[in-house]
CSV table of C-alpha atoms in Angstrom, one decimal:
chain,number,residue,atom,x,y,z
A,821,MET,CA,0.0,-0.2,0.1
A,822,ALA,CA,1.4,3.0,-0.6
A,823,LEU,CA,2.4,5.5,2.7
A,824,THR,CA,-0.9,7.8,4.5
A,825,ARG,CA,-0.9,11.0,5.0
A,826,ILE,CA,-1.6,10.7,9.0
A,827,GLY,CA,-1.8,8.6,11.7
A,828,LEU,CA,-4.3,7.8,14.9
A,829,ALA,CA,-3.6,6.2,18.2
A,830,GLY,CA,-6.3,5.8,20.0
A,831,LEU,CA,-9.4,3.8,18.8
A,832,ALA,CA,-12.0,4.9,22.0
A,833,VAL,CA,-15.1,6.5,20.9
A,834,MET,CA,-13.8,10.2,20.6
A,835,GLY,CA,-10.4,8.1,18.6
A,836,GLN,CA,-12.4,5.9,16.1
A,837,ASN,CA,-14.9,9.2,15.4
A,838,LEU,CA,-11.7,11.7,14.2
A,839,ALA,CA,-9.8,9.2,12.6
A,840,LEU,CA,-13.0,8.3,10.4
A,841,ASN,CA,-13.8,11.8,9.7
A,842,ILE,CA,-10.1,12.5,8.9
A,843,ALA,CA,-10.5,9.7,6.1
A,844,ASP,CA,-14.0,10.8,4.6
A,845,LYS,CA,-12.8,14.1,4.1
A,846,GLY,CA,-10.1,12.6,1.2
A,847,PHE,CA,-6.8,12.0,3.8
A,848,PRO,CA,-6.1,8.3,4.0
A,849,ILE,CA,-5.3,7.3,7.4
A,850,SER,CA,-3.5,4.6,9.4
A,851,VAL,CA,-4.7,4.1,13.2
A,852,TYR,CA,-3.1,2.0,16.0
A,853,ASN,CA,-4.4,0.3,19.4
A,854,ARG,CA,-2.8,-1.5,21.8
A,855,THR,CA,-5.9,-3.6,21.9
A,856,THR,CA,-6.5,-5.1,18.6
A,857,SER,CA,-10.1,-5.4,18.8
A,858,LYS,CA,-10.2,-1.9,18.4
A,859,VAL,CA,-8.1,-1.6,15.2
A,860,ASP,CA,-10.1,-4.1,13.4
A,861,GLU,CA,-13.6,-2.4,14.9
A,862,THR,CA,-11.9,0.7,13.8
A,863,VAL,CA,-11.3,-0.8,10.2
A,864,ALA,CA,-14.8,-2.5,9.6
A,865,ARG,CA,-16.6,1.0,10.4
A,866,ALA,CA,-14.5,2.4,8.2
A,867,LYS,CA,-15.5,-0.2,5.1
A,868,ALA,CA,-19.0,0.3,6.2
A,869,GLU,CA,-19.0,3.4,6.2
A,870,GLY,CA,-18.1,4.1,2.4
A,871,ASP,CA,-15.2,1.9,1.6
A,872,LEU,CA,-12.6,5.0,3.6
A,873,PRO,CA,-9.1,5.3,3.3
A,874,LEU,CA,-7.7,3.7,6.7
A,875,TYR,CA,-5.8,1.0,7.5
A,876,GLY,CA,-4.9,-0.9,10.7
A,877,PHE,CA,-2.0,-1.7,12.6
A,878,HIS,CA,-1.7,-4.0,15.1
A,879,ASP,CA,2.0,-3.4,16.6
A,880,PRO,CA,4.0,0.0,16.9
A,881,LYS,CA,6.4,0.1,13.9
A,882,SER,CA,4.6,-1.2,11.4
A,883,PHE,CA,1.8,1.5,12.4
A,884,VAL,CA,4.7,4.7,12.2
A,885,GLN,CA,6.3,2.9,9.0
A,886,SER,CA,3.0,3.4,7.1
A,887,ILE,CA,3.0,7.4,7.4
A,888,GLN,CA,4.7,9.6,5.2
A,889,LYS,CA,7.1,11.8,6.3
A,890,PRO,CA,7.2,13.8,8.0
A,891,ARG,CA,5.1,11.9,9.8
A,892,VAL,CA,2.2,13.5,12.0
A,893,ILE,CA,0.3,10.6,14.6
A,894,ILE,CA,-2.9,12.3,16.4
A,895,MET,CA,-3.1,10.2,20.2
A,896,LEU,CA,-6.4,10.1,21.5
A,897,VAL,CA,-5.1,8.2,24.9
A,898,LYS,CA,-6.6,9.3,28.6
A,899,ALA,CA,-4.6,12.2,29.9
A,900,GLY,CA,-1.9,11.5,32.6
A,901,ALA,CA,0.5,8.3,32.3
A,902,ALA,CA,-1.3,6.9,29.6
A,903,VAL,CA,-0.2,9.6,27.2
A,904,ASP,CA,3.6,9.4,28.2
A,905,GLN,CA,3.7,5.7,27.6
A,906,THR,CA,1.8,6.0,24.0
A,907,ILE,CA,5.0,9.0,23.3
A,908,GLU,CA,7.2,6.2,24.9
A,909,THR,CA,5.8,3.6,22.6
A,910,LEU,CA,5.5,5.5,19.4
A,911,SER,CA,8.7,8.2,19.6
A,912,GLY,CA,11.3,5.6,19.6
A,913,HIS,CA,10.0,4.2,16.0
A,914,LEU,CA,9.9,8.4,14.9
A,915,GLU,CA,12.5,10.7,12.9
A,916,GLU,CA,13.5,14.0,13.3
A,917,GLY,CA,10.9,16.5,11.7
A,918,ASP,CA,8.3,14.0,13.1
A,919,CYS,CA,5.1,15.1,14.8
A,920,ILE,CA,2.8,14.0,18.0
A,921,ILE,CA,-0.3,15.6,18.5
A,922,ASP,CA,-2.2,15.2,21.9
A,923,GLY,CA,-6.3,15.3,21.3
A,924,GLY,CA,-6.7,14.7,25.1
A,925,ASN,CA,-8.4,16.1,27.9
A,926,GLU,CA,-4.6,17.3,28.9
A,927,TRP,CA,-3.4,19.2,32.0
A,928,TYR,CA,-1.6,21.8,29.9
A,929,GLU,CA,1.5,21.9,32.0
A,930,ASN,CA,1.8,18.2,31.2
A,931,THR,CA,1.7,19.3,27.2
A,932,GLU,CA,4.3,21.9,27.7
A,933,ARG,CA,6.8,19.4,29.7
A,934,ARG,CA,6.5,16.6,26.6
A,935,GLU,CA,6.6,19.4,24.0
A,936,LYS,CA,10.1,20.8,25.7
A,937,ALA,CA,11.1,16.6,25.7
A,938,MET,CA,10.4,16.3,22.3
A,939,ALA,CA,12.1,19.0,21.0
A,940,ALA,CA,15.3,18.1,22.7
A,941,ARG,CA,14.5,14.5,20.1
A,942,GLY,CA,14.1,16.5,17.2
A,943,LEU,CA,10.6,16.1,17.6
A,944,LEU,CA,7.8,18.7,17.1
A,945,TYR,CA,4.4,18.8,19.3
A,946,LEU,CA,1.0,20.2,19.4
A,947,GLY,CA,-1.2,19.3,22.4
A,948,MET,CA,-4.9,20.2,21.2
A,949,GLY,CA,-8.2,20.5,22.4
A,950,VAL,CA,-10.5,18.5,20.7
A,951,SER,CA,-14.5,19.5,21.0
A,952,GLY,CA,-17.5,18.3,20.1
A,953,GLY,CA,-18.3,14.4,21.5
A,954,GLU,CA,-18.7,11.6,19.3
A,955,GLU,CA,-20.9,13.2,17.3
A,956,GLY,CA,-18.5,16.3,17.0
A,957,ALA,CA,-15.8,14.5,16.3
A,958,ARG,CA,-17.6,12.5,13.5
A,959,ARG,CA,-19.1,14.9,11.8
A,960,GLY,CA,-16.8,18.1,12.6
A,961,PRO,CA,-15.6,19.3,16.1
A,962,SER,CA,-14.5,22.4,17.1
A,963,MET,CA,-10.1,22.1,17.7
A,964,MET,CA,-8.1,24.5,19.5
A,965,PRO,CA,-4.2,23.3,18.5
A,966,GLY,CA,-1.9,24.8,20.8
A,967,GLY,CA,2.3,24.6,20.4
A,968,SER,CA,5.0,24.2,18.1
A,969,PHE,CA,3.6,26.3,15.1
A,970,GLU,CA,5.7,24.2,12.8
A,971,ALA,CA,3.5,20.7,13.5
A,972,TYR,CA,0.5,23.2,13.3
A,973,LYS,CA,1.7,24.3,9.7
A,974,ASN,CA,2.3,20.1,8.7
A,975,ILE,CA,-1.6,19.2,9.6
A,976,GLU,CA,-3.6,22.8,9.1
A,977,ASP,CA,-5.0,21.2,5.6
A,978,ILE,CA,-6.0,18.0,7.5
A,979,LEU,CA,-7.5,20.2,9.8
A,980,LEU,CA,-9.2,22.6,8.0
A,981,LYS,CA,-11.4,20.6,6.3
A,982,VAL,CA,-11.8,18.4,9.5
A,983,ALA,CA,-13.8,20.7,12.0
A,984,ALA,CA,-16.7,22.0,11.8
A,985,GLN,CA,-17.6,24.5,9.0
A,986,VAL,CA,-20.0,27.7,10.0
A,987,PRO,CA,-21.1,29.8,7.3
A,988,ASP,CA,-19.6,33.1,7.1
A,989,SER,CA,-17.3,32.3,9.6
A,990,GLY,CA,-15.3,29.8,8.2
A,991,PRO,CA,-13.7,26.0,10.2
A,992,CYS,CA,-13.8,25.9,13.9
A,993,VAL,CA,-10.0,25.2,14.1
A,994,THR,CA,-7.3,27.9,14.4
A,995,TYR,CA,-3.2,28.3,15.9
A,996,ILE,CA,-3.9,29.0,19.3
A,997,GLY,CA,-0.5,30.2,20.6
A,998,LYS,CA,2.6,28.8,22.2
A,999,GLY,CA,3.5,25.6,24.9
A,1000,GLY,CA,-0.4,24.7,26.5
A,1001,SER,CA,-2.9,26.9,25.5
A,1002,GLY,CA,-4.7,24.7,22.9
A,1003,ASN,CA,-5.4,22.9,26.3
A,1004,PHE,CA,-5.8,25.7,28.3
A,1005,VAL,CA,-8.5,26.8,26.2
A,1006,LYS,CA,-9.9,23.3,25.8
A,1007,MET,CA,-9.7,23.1,29.7
A,1008,VAL,CA,-11.6,26.7,30.5
A,1009,HIS,CA,-14.0,26.0,27.3
A,1010,ASN,CA,-15.0,22.6,29.7
A,1011,GLY,CA,-15.3,25.1,32.4
A,1012,ILE,CA,-17.7,27.4,30.7
A,1013,GLU,CA,-19.8,24.4,29.8
A,1014,TYR,CA,-20.1,23.4,33.5
A,1015,GLY,CA,-21.1,26.7,34.4
A,1016,ASP,CA,-23.9,26.7,31.0
A,1017,MET,CA,-25.3,23.2,31.7
A,1018,GLN,CA,-25.7,24.0,35.8
A,1019,LEU,CA,-27.4,28.1,34.9
A,1020,ILE,CA,-30.0,25.0,32.5
A,1021,ALA,CA,-30.7,22.9,35.1
A,1022,GLU,CA,-31.5,25.5,37.5
A,1023,ALA,CA,-33.9,26.9,35.0
A,1024,TYR,CA,-35.4,23.9,34.4
A,1025,ASP,CA,-35.8,23.4,38.4
A,1026,VAL,CA,-37.4,27.2,39.0
A,1027,LEU,CA,-40.2,26.0,35.6
A,1028,ARG,CA,-40.6,22.7,37.0
A,1029,SER,CA,-40.3,22.9,41.3
A,1030,VAL,CA,-42.1,26.3,40.8
A,1031,GLY,CA,-44.2,26.6,37.6
A,1032,LYS,CA,-45.2,23.0,38.0
A,1033,LEU,CA,-44.3,22.5,34.5
A,1034,SER,CA,-44.5,19.1,33.0
A,1035,ASN,CA,-42.2,18.2,30.7
A,1036,ALA,CA,-43.9,17.9,27.0
A,1037,GLU,CA,-44.2,22.0,28.4
A,1038,LEU,CA,-40.5,22.0,29.0
A,1039,HIS,CA,-40.0,20.1,25.5
A,1040,GLN,CA,-42.3,22.9,24.2
A,1041,VAL,CA,-40.3,25.8,25.9
A,1042,PHE,CA,-37.3,24.8,25.5
A,1043,SER,CA,-37.7,24.0,21.7
A,1044,GLU,CA,-39.1,27.4,21.4
A,1045,TRP,CA,-35.6,29.5,23.7
A,1046,ASN,CA,-33.4,27.4,20.5
A,1047,LYS,CA,-35.7,29.2,17.9
A,1048,GLY,CA,-34.1,32.5,19.8
A,1049,GLU,CA,-31.3,34.5,21.7
A,1050,LEU,CA,-30.3,31.0,23.5
A,1051,LEU,CA,-30.2,28.8,20.3
A,1052,SER,CA,-27.1,26.2,21.6
A,1053,PHE,CA,-26.5,23.0,21.1
A,1054,LEU,CA,-27.2,22.4,25.5
A,1055,VAL,CA,-30.4,24.2,24.7
A,1056,GLU,CA,-31.6,22.2,22.1
A,1057,ILE,CA,-30.2,18.6,23.4
A,1058,THR,CA,-32.3,20.0,26.5
A,1059,ALA,CA,-35.7,19.9,24.8
A,1060,ASP,CA,-35.0,16.6,22.7
A,1061,ILE,CA,-34.1,15.3,26.2
A,1062,PHE,CA,-37.6,16.4,28.0
A,1063,GLY,CA,-39.7,15.0,24.4
A,1064,ILE,CA,-38.0,11.5,25.3
A,1065,LYS,CA,-40.2,8.7,26.7
A,1066,ASP,CA,-39.0,6.0,29.1
A,1067,ASP,CA,-38.2,2.6,27.2
A,1068,LYS,CA,-37.7,0.3,30.3
A,1069,GLY,CA,-41.1,2.2,32.3
A,1070,ASP,CA,-44.4,4.6,32.7
A,1071,GLY,CA,-43.2,8.4,31.8
A,1072,TYR,CA,-40.3,10.5,30.6
A,1073,LEU,CA,-36.6,8.8,31.2
A,1074,VAL,CA,-35.5,12.4,32.0
A,1075,ASP,CA,-37.4,11.9,35.6
A,1076,LYS,CA,-35.4,8.7,36.3
A,1077,VAL,CA,-32.6,9.6,35.6
A,1078,LEU,CA,-30.7,9.4,39.2
A,1079,ASP,CA,-29.5,13.6,40.1
A,1080,LYS,CA,-25.9,12.9,40.4
A,1081,THR,CA,-23.2,14.5,38.4
A,1082,GLY,CA,-19.8,13.1,37.2
A,1083,MET,CA,-16.8,15.3,36.1
A,1084,LYS,CA,-13.5,14.7,34.8
A,1085,GLY,CA,-12.0,17.0,36.1
A,1086,THR,CA,-11.4,20.0,34.0
A,1087,GLY,CA,-14.0,22.3,35.8
A,1088,LYS,CA,-12.1,22.0,38.8
A,1089,TRP,CA,-8.8,22.8,36.9
A,1090,THR,CA,-10.7,25.9,35.9
A,1091,VAL,CA,-11.7,26.9,38.8
A,1092,GLN,CA,-8.4,26.3,40.7
A,1093,GLN,CA,-7.0,27.9,37.4
A,1094,ALA,CA,-9.1,31.2,38.4
A,1095,ALA,CA,-8.4,31.2,42.0
A,1096,ASP,CA,-3.9,30.8,41.5
A,1097,LEU,CA,-4.7,34.3,39.2
A,1098,SER,CA,-6.7,35.6,41.3
A,1099,VAL,CA,-9.4,36.0,38.8
A,1100,ALA,CA,-13.5,36.0,39.8
A,1101,ALA,CA,-15.0,32.8,38.1
A,1102,PRO,CA,-17.9,32.5,40.4
A,1103,THR,CA,-20.7,31.0,38.5
A,1104,ILE,CA,-18.6,28.0,36.8
A,1105,ALA,CA,-16.9,27.5,41.1
A,1106,ALA,CA,-21.4,27.4,41.6
A,1107,SER,CA,-21.6,25.3,39.5
A,1108,LEU,CA,-19.2,22.6,40.5
A,1109,ASP,CA,-20.0,23.1,43.8
A,1110,ALA,CA,-23.4,21.9,42.5
A,1111,ARG,CA,-21.5,18.7,41.2
A,1112,PHE,CA,-19.9,18.3,44.6
A,1113,LEU,CA,-23.4,18.8,46.4
A,1114,SER,CA,-25.3,16.4,43.8
A,1115,GLY,CA,-23.1,13.4,44.8
A,1116,LEU,CA,-23.9,13.6,48.4
A,1117,LYS,CA,-27.3,11.8,47.6
A,1118,GLU,CA,-27.5,9.9,50.3
A,1119,GLU,CA,-26.6,12.6,52.5
A,1120,ARG,CA,-29.3,14.5,51.0
A,1121,VAL,CA,-32.1,11.8,51.0
A,1122,GLU,CA,-32.0,11.7,55.0
A,1123,SER,CA,-31.2,15.7,55.1
A,1124,ALA,CA,-34.3,15.8,53.3
A,1125,LYS,CA,-35.8,13.8,56.0
A,1126,VAL,CA,-34.7,16.3,58.6
A,1127,PHE,CA,-36.0,19.3,57.5
A,1128,SER,CA,-39.4,18.1,56.5
A,1129,SER,CA,-40.1,16.3,60.2
A,1130,ALA,CA,-38.7,20.2,60.5
A,1131,GLY,CA,-41.5,21.8,58.5
A,1132,LEU,CA,-39.2,22.6,55.4
A,1133,ALA,CA,-40.6,20.4,52.5
A,1134,GLY,CA,-39.0,20.5,49.3
A,1135,THR,CA,-40.1,23.3,48.1
A,1136,LEU,CA,-41.9,25.9,50.2
A,1137,SER,CA,-45.1,27.1,50.9
A,1138,GLY,CA,-45.8,30.4,49.7
A,1139,ALA,CA,-48.1,33.0,52.1
A,1140,GLY,CA,-50.6,31.6,54.3
A,1141,GLY,CA,-49.0,28.1,53.9
A,1142,HIS,CA,-50.4,27.6,50.1
A,1143,PRO,CA,-48.2,27.3,47.3
A,1144,PRO,CA,-47.0,30.5,45.4
A,1145,VAL,CA,-49.5,31.2,42.5
A,1146,VAL,CA,-47.1,31.6,39.2
A,1147,ASP,CA,-48.3,33.2,36.1
A,1148,LYS,CA,-46.5,30.3,33.9
A,1149,GLU,CA,-46.2,32.5,30.4
A,1150,LYS,CA,-44.4,35.5,32.9
A,1151,LEU,CA,-42.1,33.2,35.0
A,1152,VAL,CA,-40.6,31.2,31.5
A,1153,ASP,CA,-40.0,34.6,29.8
A,1154,ASP,CA,-38.7,35.7,33.4
A,1155,VAL,CA,-36.2,32.6,33.4
A,1156,ARG,CA,-35.2,32.8,29.7
A,1157,GLN,CA,-33.9,36.3,30.9
A,1158,ALA,CA,-32.2,35.1,34.1
A,1159,LEU,CA,-30.4,32.1,31.9
A,1160,TYR,CA,-29.2,34.5,29.4
A,1161,ALA,CA,-28.4,37.5,31.9
A,1162,SER,CA,-26.3,34.5,33.7
A,1163,LYS,CA,-24.9,33.1,30.7
A,1164,ILE,CA,-23.4,36.9,29.8
A,1165,CYS,CA,-21.2,36.3,33.7
A,1166,SER,CA,-20.3,33.0,32.8
A,1167,TYR,CA,-18.7,33.5,29.4
A,1168,ALA,CA,-16.9,36.9,30.6
A,1169,GLN,CA,-15.4,34.9,33.5
A,1170,GLY,CA,-14.0,32.1,31.1
A,1171,MET,CA,-12.9,34.7,28.8
A,1172,ASN,CA,-11.2,36.8,31.8
A,1173,LEU,CA,-9.6,33.8,32.7
A,1174,ILE,CA,-8.1,33.2,29.3
A,1175,ARG,CA,-6.5,36.8,29.0
A,1176,ALA,CA,-4.9,36.8,32.4
A,1177,LYS,CA,-3.7,33.1,31.5
A,1178,SER,CA,-2.7,34.6,28.1
A,1179,LEU,CA,-0.7,37.9,29.7
A,1180,GLU,CA,1.0,36.0,32.5
A,1181,LYS,CA,2.2,33.0,29.7
A,1182,GLY,CA,2.9,35.8,27.0
A,1183,TRP,CA,0.6,33.5,24.9
A,1184,ASP,CA,-0.9,36.9,22.7
A,1185,LEU,CA,-4.5,34.9,22.4
A,1186,LYS,CA,-7.1,36.0,20.1
A,1187,LEU,CA,-10.3,36.2,22.2
A,1188,GLY,CA,-12.4,36.8,19.2
A,1189,GLU,CA,-10.9,34.3,17.5
A,1190,LEU,CA,-11.9,31.6,20.2
A,1191,ALA,CA,-15.5,32.8,20.3
A,1192,ARG,CA,-15.7,32.1,16.7
A,1193,ILE,CA,-13.5,28.5,16.7
A,1194,TRP,CA,-16.5,27.8,19.5
A,1195,LYS,CA,-19.8,28.9,17.0
A,1196,GLY,CA,-19.4,25.1,15.4
A,1197,GLY,CA,-19.2,21.7,17.1
A,1198,CYS,CA,-18.0,22.0,20.2
A,1199,ILE,CA,-20.7,21.6,23.2
A,1200,ILE,CA,-21.3,25.2,23.9
A,1201,ARG,CA,-21.5,26.2,20.5
A,1202,ALA,CA,-24.6,29.3,20.3
A,1203,ILE,CA,-26.0,32.0,18.6
A,1204,PHE,CA,-24.4,34.1,21.3
A,1205,LEU,CA,-20.8,33.3,20.5
A,1206,ASP,CA,-21.3,35.7,17.4
A,1207,ARG,CA,-22.1,38.7,20.2
A,1208,ILE,CA,-19.0,37.5,21.8
A,1209,LYS,CA,-16.7,37.4,18.7
A,1210,GLN,CA,-18.0,41.0,17.9
A,1211,ALA,CA,-17.8,42.7,21.0
A,1212,TYR,CA,-13.7,41.7,20.9
A,1213,ASP,CA,-13.5,42.8,16.7
A,1214,ARG,CA,-15.0,46.5,18.4
A,1215,ASN,CA,-12.4,46.8,21.2
A,1216,PRO,CA,-9.5,43.7,21.2
A,1217,GLU,CA,-8.6,45.3,24.9
A,1218,LEU,CA,-12.0,44.7,26.4
A,1219,SER,CA,-11.4,44.6,30.2
A,1220,SER,CA,-15.0,42.3,30.5
A,1221,LEU,CA,-17.9,41.1,27.9
A,1222,LEU,CA,-20.0,43.0,30.8
A,1223,VAL,CA,-18.8,46.8,29.9
A,1224,ASP,CA,-19.5,46.1,25.8
A,1225,PRO,CA,-21.8,48.3,24.9
A,1226,GLU,CA,-24.8,45.9,23.6
A,1227,PHE,CA,-24.0,43.2,26.0
A,1228,ALA,CA,-24.5,45.6,29.3
A,1229,LYS,CA,-27.9,47.4,27.8
A,1230,GLU,CA,-28.5,43.6,27.3
A,1231,ILE,CA,-27.8,42.7,31.1
A,1232,VAL,CA,-29.7,45.9,32.1
A,1233,ASP,CA,-33.1,45.1,30.1
A,1234,ARG,CA,-33.0,41.8,32.0
A,1235,GLN,CA,-31.9,42.7,35.0
A,1236,ALA,CA,-35.5,43.1,36.6
A,1237,ALA,CA,-36.9,39.8,35.0
A,1238,TRP,CA,-33.2,37.9,36.4
A,1239,ARG,CA,-34.1,39.5,40.2
A,1240,ARG,CA,-37.6,38.2,40.6
A,1241,VAL,CA,-36.2,35.0,39.3
A,1242,ILE,CA,-33.7,34.1,42.3
A,1243,THR,CA,-36.3,36.3,44.5
A,1244,LEU,CA,-39.1,34.0,43.8
A,1245,ALA,CA,-36.8,30.8,43.7
A,1246,VAL,CA,-35.1,31.5,47.3
A,1247,ASN,CA,-38.7,32.3,48.7
A,1248,ALA,CA,-39.5,28.8,47.7
A,1249,GLY,CA,-36.8,27.3,48.7
A,1250,VAL,CA,-34.8,26.3,45.5
A,1251,GLY,CA,-31.5,26.3,45.1
A,1252,THR,CA,-30.2,28.7,41.9
A,1253,PRO,CA,-26.7,28.6,43.0
A,1254,GLY,CA,-25.5,29.4,39.4
A,1255,MET,CA,-27.3,32.3,38.3
A,1256,SER,CA,-27.1,33.7,41.8
A,1257,ALA,CA,-23.3,33.7,41.8
A,1258,SER,CA,-24.1,35.7,38.5
A,1259,LEU,CA,-26.2,38.1,39.8
A,1260,ALA,CA,-23.8,39.0,43.0
A,1261,TYR,CA,-20.7,39.0,40.2
A,1262,PHE,CA,-22.8,41.6,38.0
A,1263,ASP,CA,-23.6,43.5,41.2
A,1264,THR,CA,-20.4,43.4,42.9
A,1265,TYR,CA,-18.7,44.2,39.4
A,1266,ARG,CA,-20.9,47.5,38.7
A,1267,ARG,CA,-20.4,49.2,42.0
A,1268,GLU,CA,-18.1,51.5,42.1
A,1269,SER,CA,-17.4,51.4,46.2
A,1270,LEU,CA,-17.4,47.7,48.1
A,1271,PRO,CA,-17.0,46.8,51.4
A,1272,ALA,CA,-13.8,45.4,51.0
A,1273,ASN,CA,-12.9,48.4,53.0
A,1274,LEU,CA,-13.8,47.3,56.3
A,1275,VAL,CA,-12.4,43.3,55.3
A,1276,GLN,CA,-8.7,45.6,54.6
A,1277,ALA,CA,-9.2,47.6,57.8
A,1278,GLN,CA,-9.5,44.1,59.8
A,1279,ARG,CA,-6.8,42.3,58.3
A,1280,ASP,CA,-5.0,45.6,59.1
A,1281,TYR,CA,-6.2,45.1,63.3
A,1282,PHE,CA,-5.8,41.9,63.5
A,1283,GLY,CA,-2.4,41.3,60.8
A,1284,ALA,CA,-1.0,44.9,60.7
A,1285,HIS,CA,-1.4,43.9,56.9
A,1286,THR,CA,-1.8,47.7,56.4
A,1287,TYR,CA,-3.9,49.9,54.5
A,1288,GLU,CA,-4.5,52.6,51.5
A,1289,ARG,CA,-6.4,55.3,51.7
A,1290,THR,CA,-9.1,57.2,49.3
A,1291,ASP,CA,-7.3,61.1,50.2
A,1292,MET,CA,-3.9,60.3,50.3
A,1293,PRO,CA,-0.7,58.1,49.0
A,1294,GLY,CA,1.0,55.5,50.5
A,1295,ALA,CA,0.7,52.1,52.5
A,1296,PHE,CA,-0.9,53.2,56.4
A,1297,HIS,CA,-1.1,50.5,59.4
A,1298,THR,CA,-3.0,51.9,62.6
A,1299,GLU,CA,-2.6,50.4,66.1
A,1300,TRP,CA,-6.4,49.9,65.9
A,1301,PHE,CA,-6.6,47.4,69.0
A,1302,LYS,CA,-4.9,50.1,71.3
A,1303,ILE,CA,-7.2,53.0,69.9
A,1304,ALA,CA,-9.9,50.9,70.9
A,1305,LYS,CA,-8.9,49.9,74.3
A,1306,GLN,CA,-8.2,53.5,75.7
A,1307,SER,CA,-11.5,54.2,74.2
A,1308,HIS,CA,-13.2,51.8,76.6
A,1309,LEU,CA,-11.9,52.7,79.5
C-alpha cells in the first residue's frame, strides 16, 4: 500500500470517530490501538461507512512506518500516564521532524513538559483540545491546537477540512498559540460548559418546581428558546431530553435519571486556575460546587427527612401555607431572560481567565478568534458566540464582556426579570447557585464602592497588613486595638 497522510493512535469512541472523519475528508489514515480488537472494529466501520481510506495496524513499528514523512500522529488516549506511555511506544520509531499531537483533555503544563522533551529529540509536539463529543469528532469538531507552529502547519490542511464548518465564519479551528495554550483554552471551554449546564439545570428546576411545568411543556419551552437568543447545542439537546419517554417503564426518561453528576476534572482545574490567577469565576465555581453536592445523594435523602419533619418541605409554600401563585407564561419569559443574563456573566468569567493566563504566559491569545472557533462543533456552540466575537472585534482590549455596550444594555434590560426569578426561587426554597452567583458577580462588578474597606481594616487590625487610603497616597497602619482599648476605658 502507499504511505498514508496521517496516523491516529487510541481508538476509543473519540479516536474512532475522528479517524473516520479524517478518512471521510479524503486523507488516507493509519490507525493503531494497544487493544487490537479496537483496530479491527475501526477498520470494519471504515468499510461499512463508505470504504474509507483507513488502514489498521496491530504493532507500533509498522503503524509508524506506514505514514508519509514528516509523520504526523494524533493520540487520543486518557490524559496523564497513558499519554507518556503512548509517546514512549511511538517515539522510538519516529525520526527527526516527525510530529505527535495529543488530542485529549490534558493538563496544559504536561503538554509544555512533553513539548520540551520532544524538541530535545528533534520531534515536534502539539496539545490540541477537541470538543464536540463523539458526534462532533465524526462530523466536525471544534479544535484548539497549541504548541509548535511548525507542527500546526504540517497538519493545517487536514484540520481545516475536518473541523466543523460554519457559514460566514469558516472552519472551527485555528492555531491557538505557544506551549500548552490549546489545552488551557479547551480546559476553560469545559469550565464555561459546566456553568452553562448548571444554569440550564436551574432554569429547569425553577420552571418544574415552582412553575409546575410538565415535561411536555418544558420540551415546548426549550424548543422555543432554541429559536431565539438562547439558540445553542445545550438548549437544543435539553429540549430533546424532555421529549423522550422511558423505554423501561412509564413516564419520561429524565425523571428516572439519578440526580448525581459525574465529572472528569477540567471544571475543577478551571476553578483552581481562576484562584491561582486571582480571577473571579463564581458561576463556574458554583457549578462545580453543585456537582459536589449532587454527589451527596444519600446525605441529601437523610437531610430532606430531617428538614421535612421540621416543617421544611422540598419546595416551600407561599404566604399562608399555600403554594405560590405563578403566571406560567410570565415565569417562562423571566427565566429565559435570567438564563441569558447569567450566561453573559459565565462567559465573561471564562474569557477573563483566558486573558489573564495569556498575559502571564505571553501567549497573545485572540479572544474573538476563540469565540469564532466555538461557534460550531463544540459543546458550548451557540448563536451567542457571534455576539462575543463582535464585542472583541470592536475592542480587542475589552476588560470584560459586561462593559461591552451591547452586552451591558442586554443585562440592564434583563436584570429585573433576573432578580424576580432568583427572589421567587429563594422564597420557594429552590437553590439557584449559578444564577445567584452570576447576579452577585454583576452587582459587585458594577459598584464603584464595595465593603472591602472593612475587610482591609480588619486585616490591618489583626495582622498589621496595612491599608491604602482614598484621600492620600501611601501604605498606612493603625494600632486599632490600642485605640479601641483606650476608648473603652
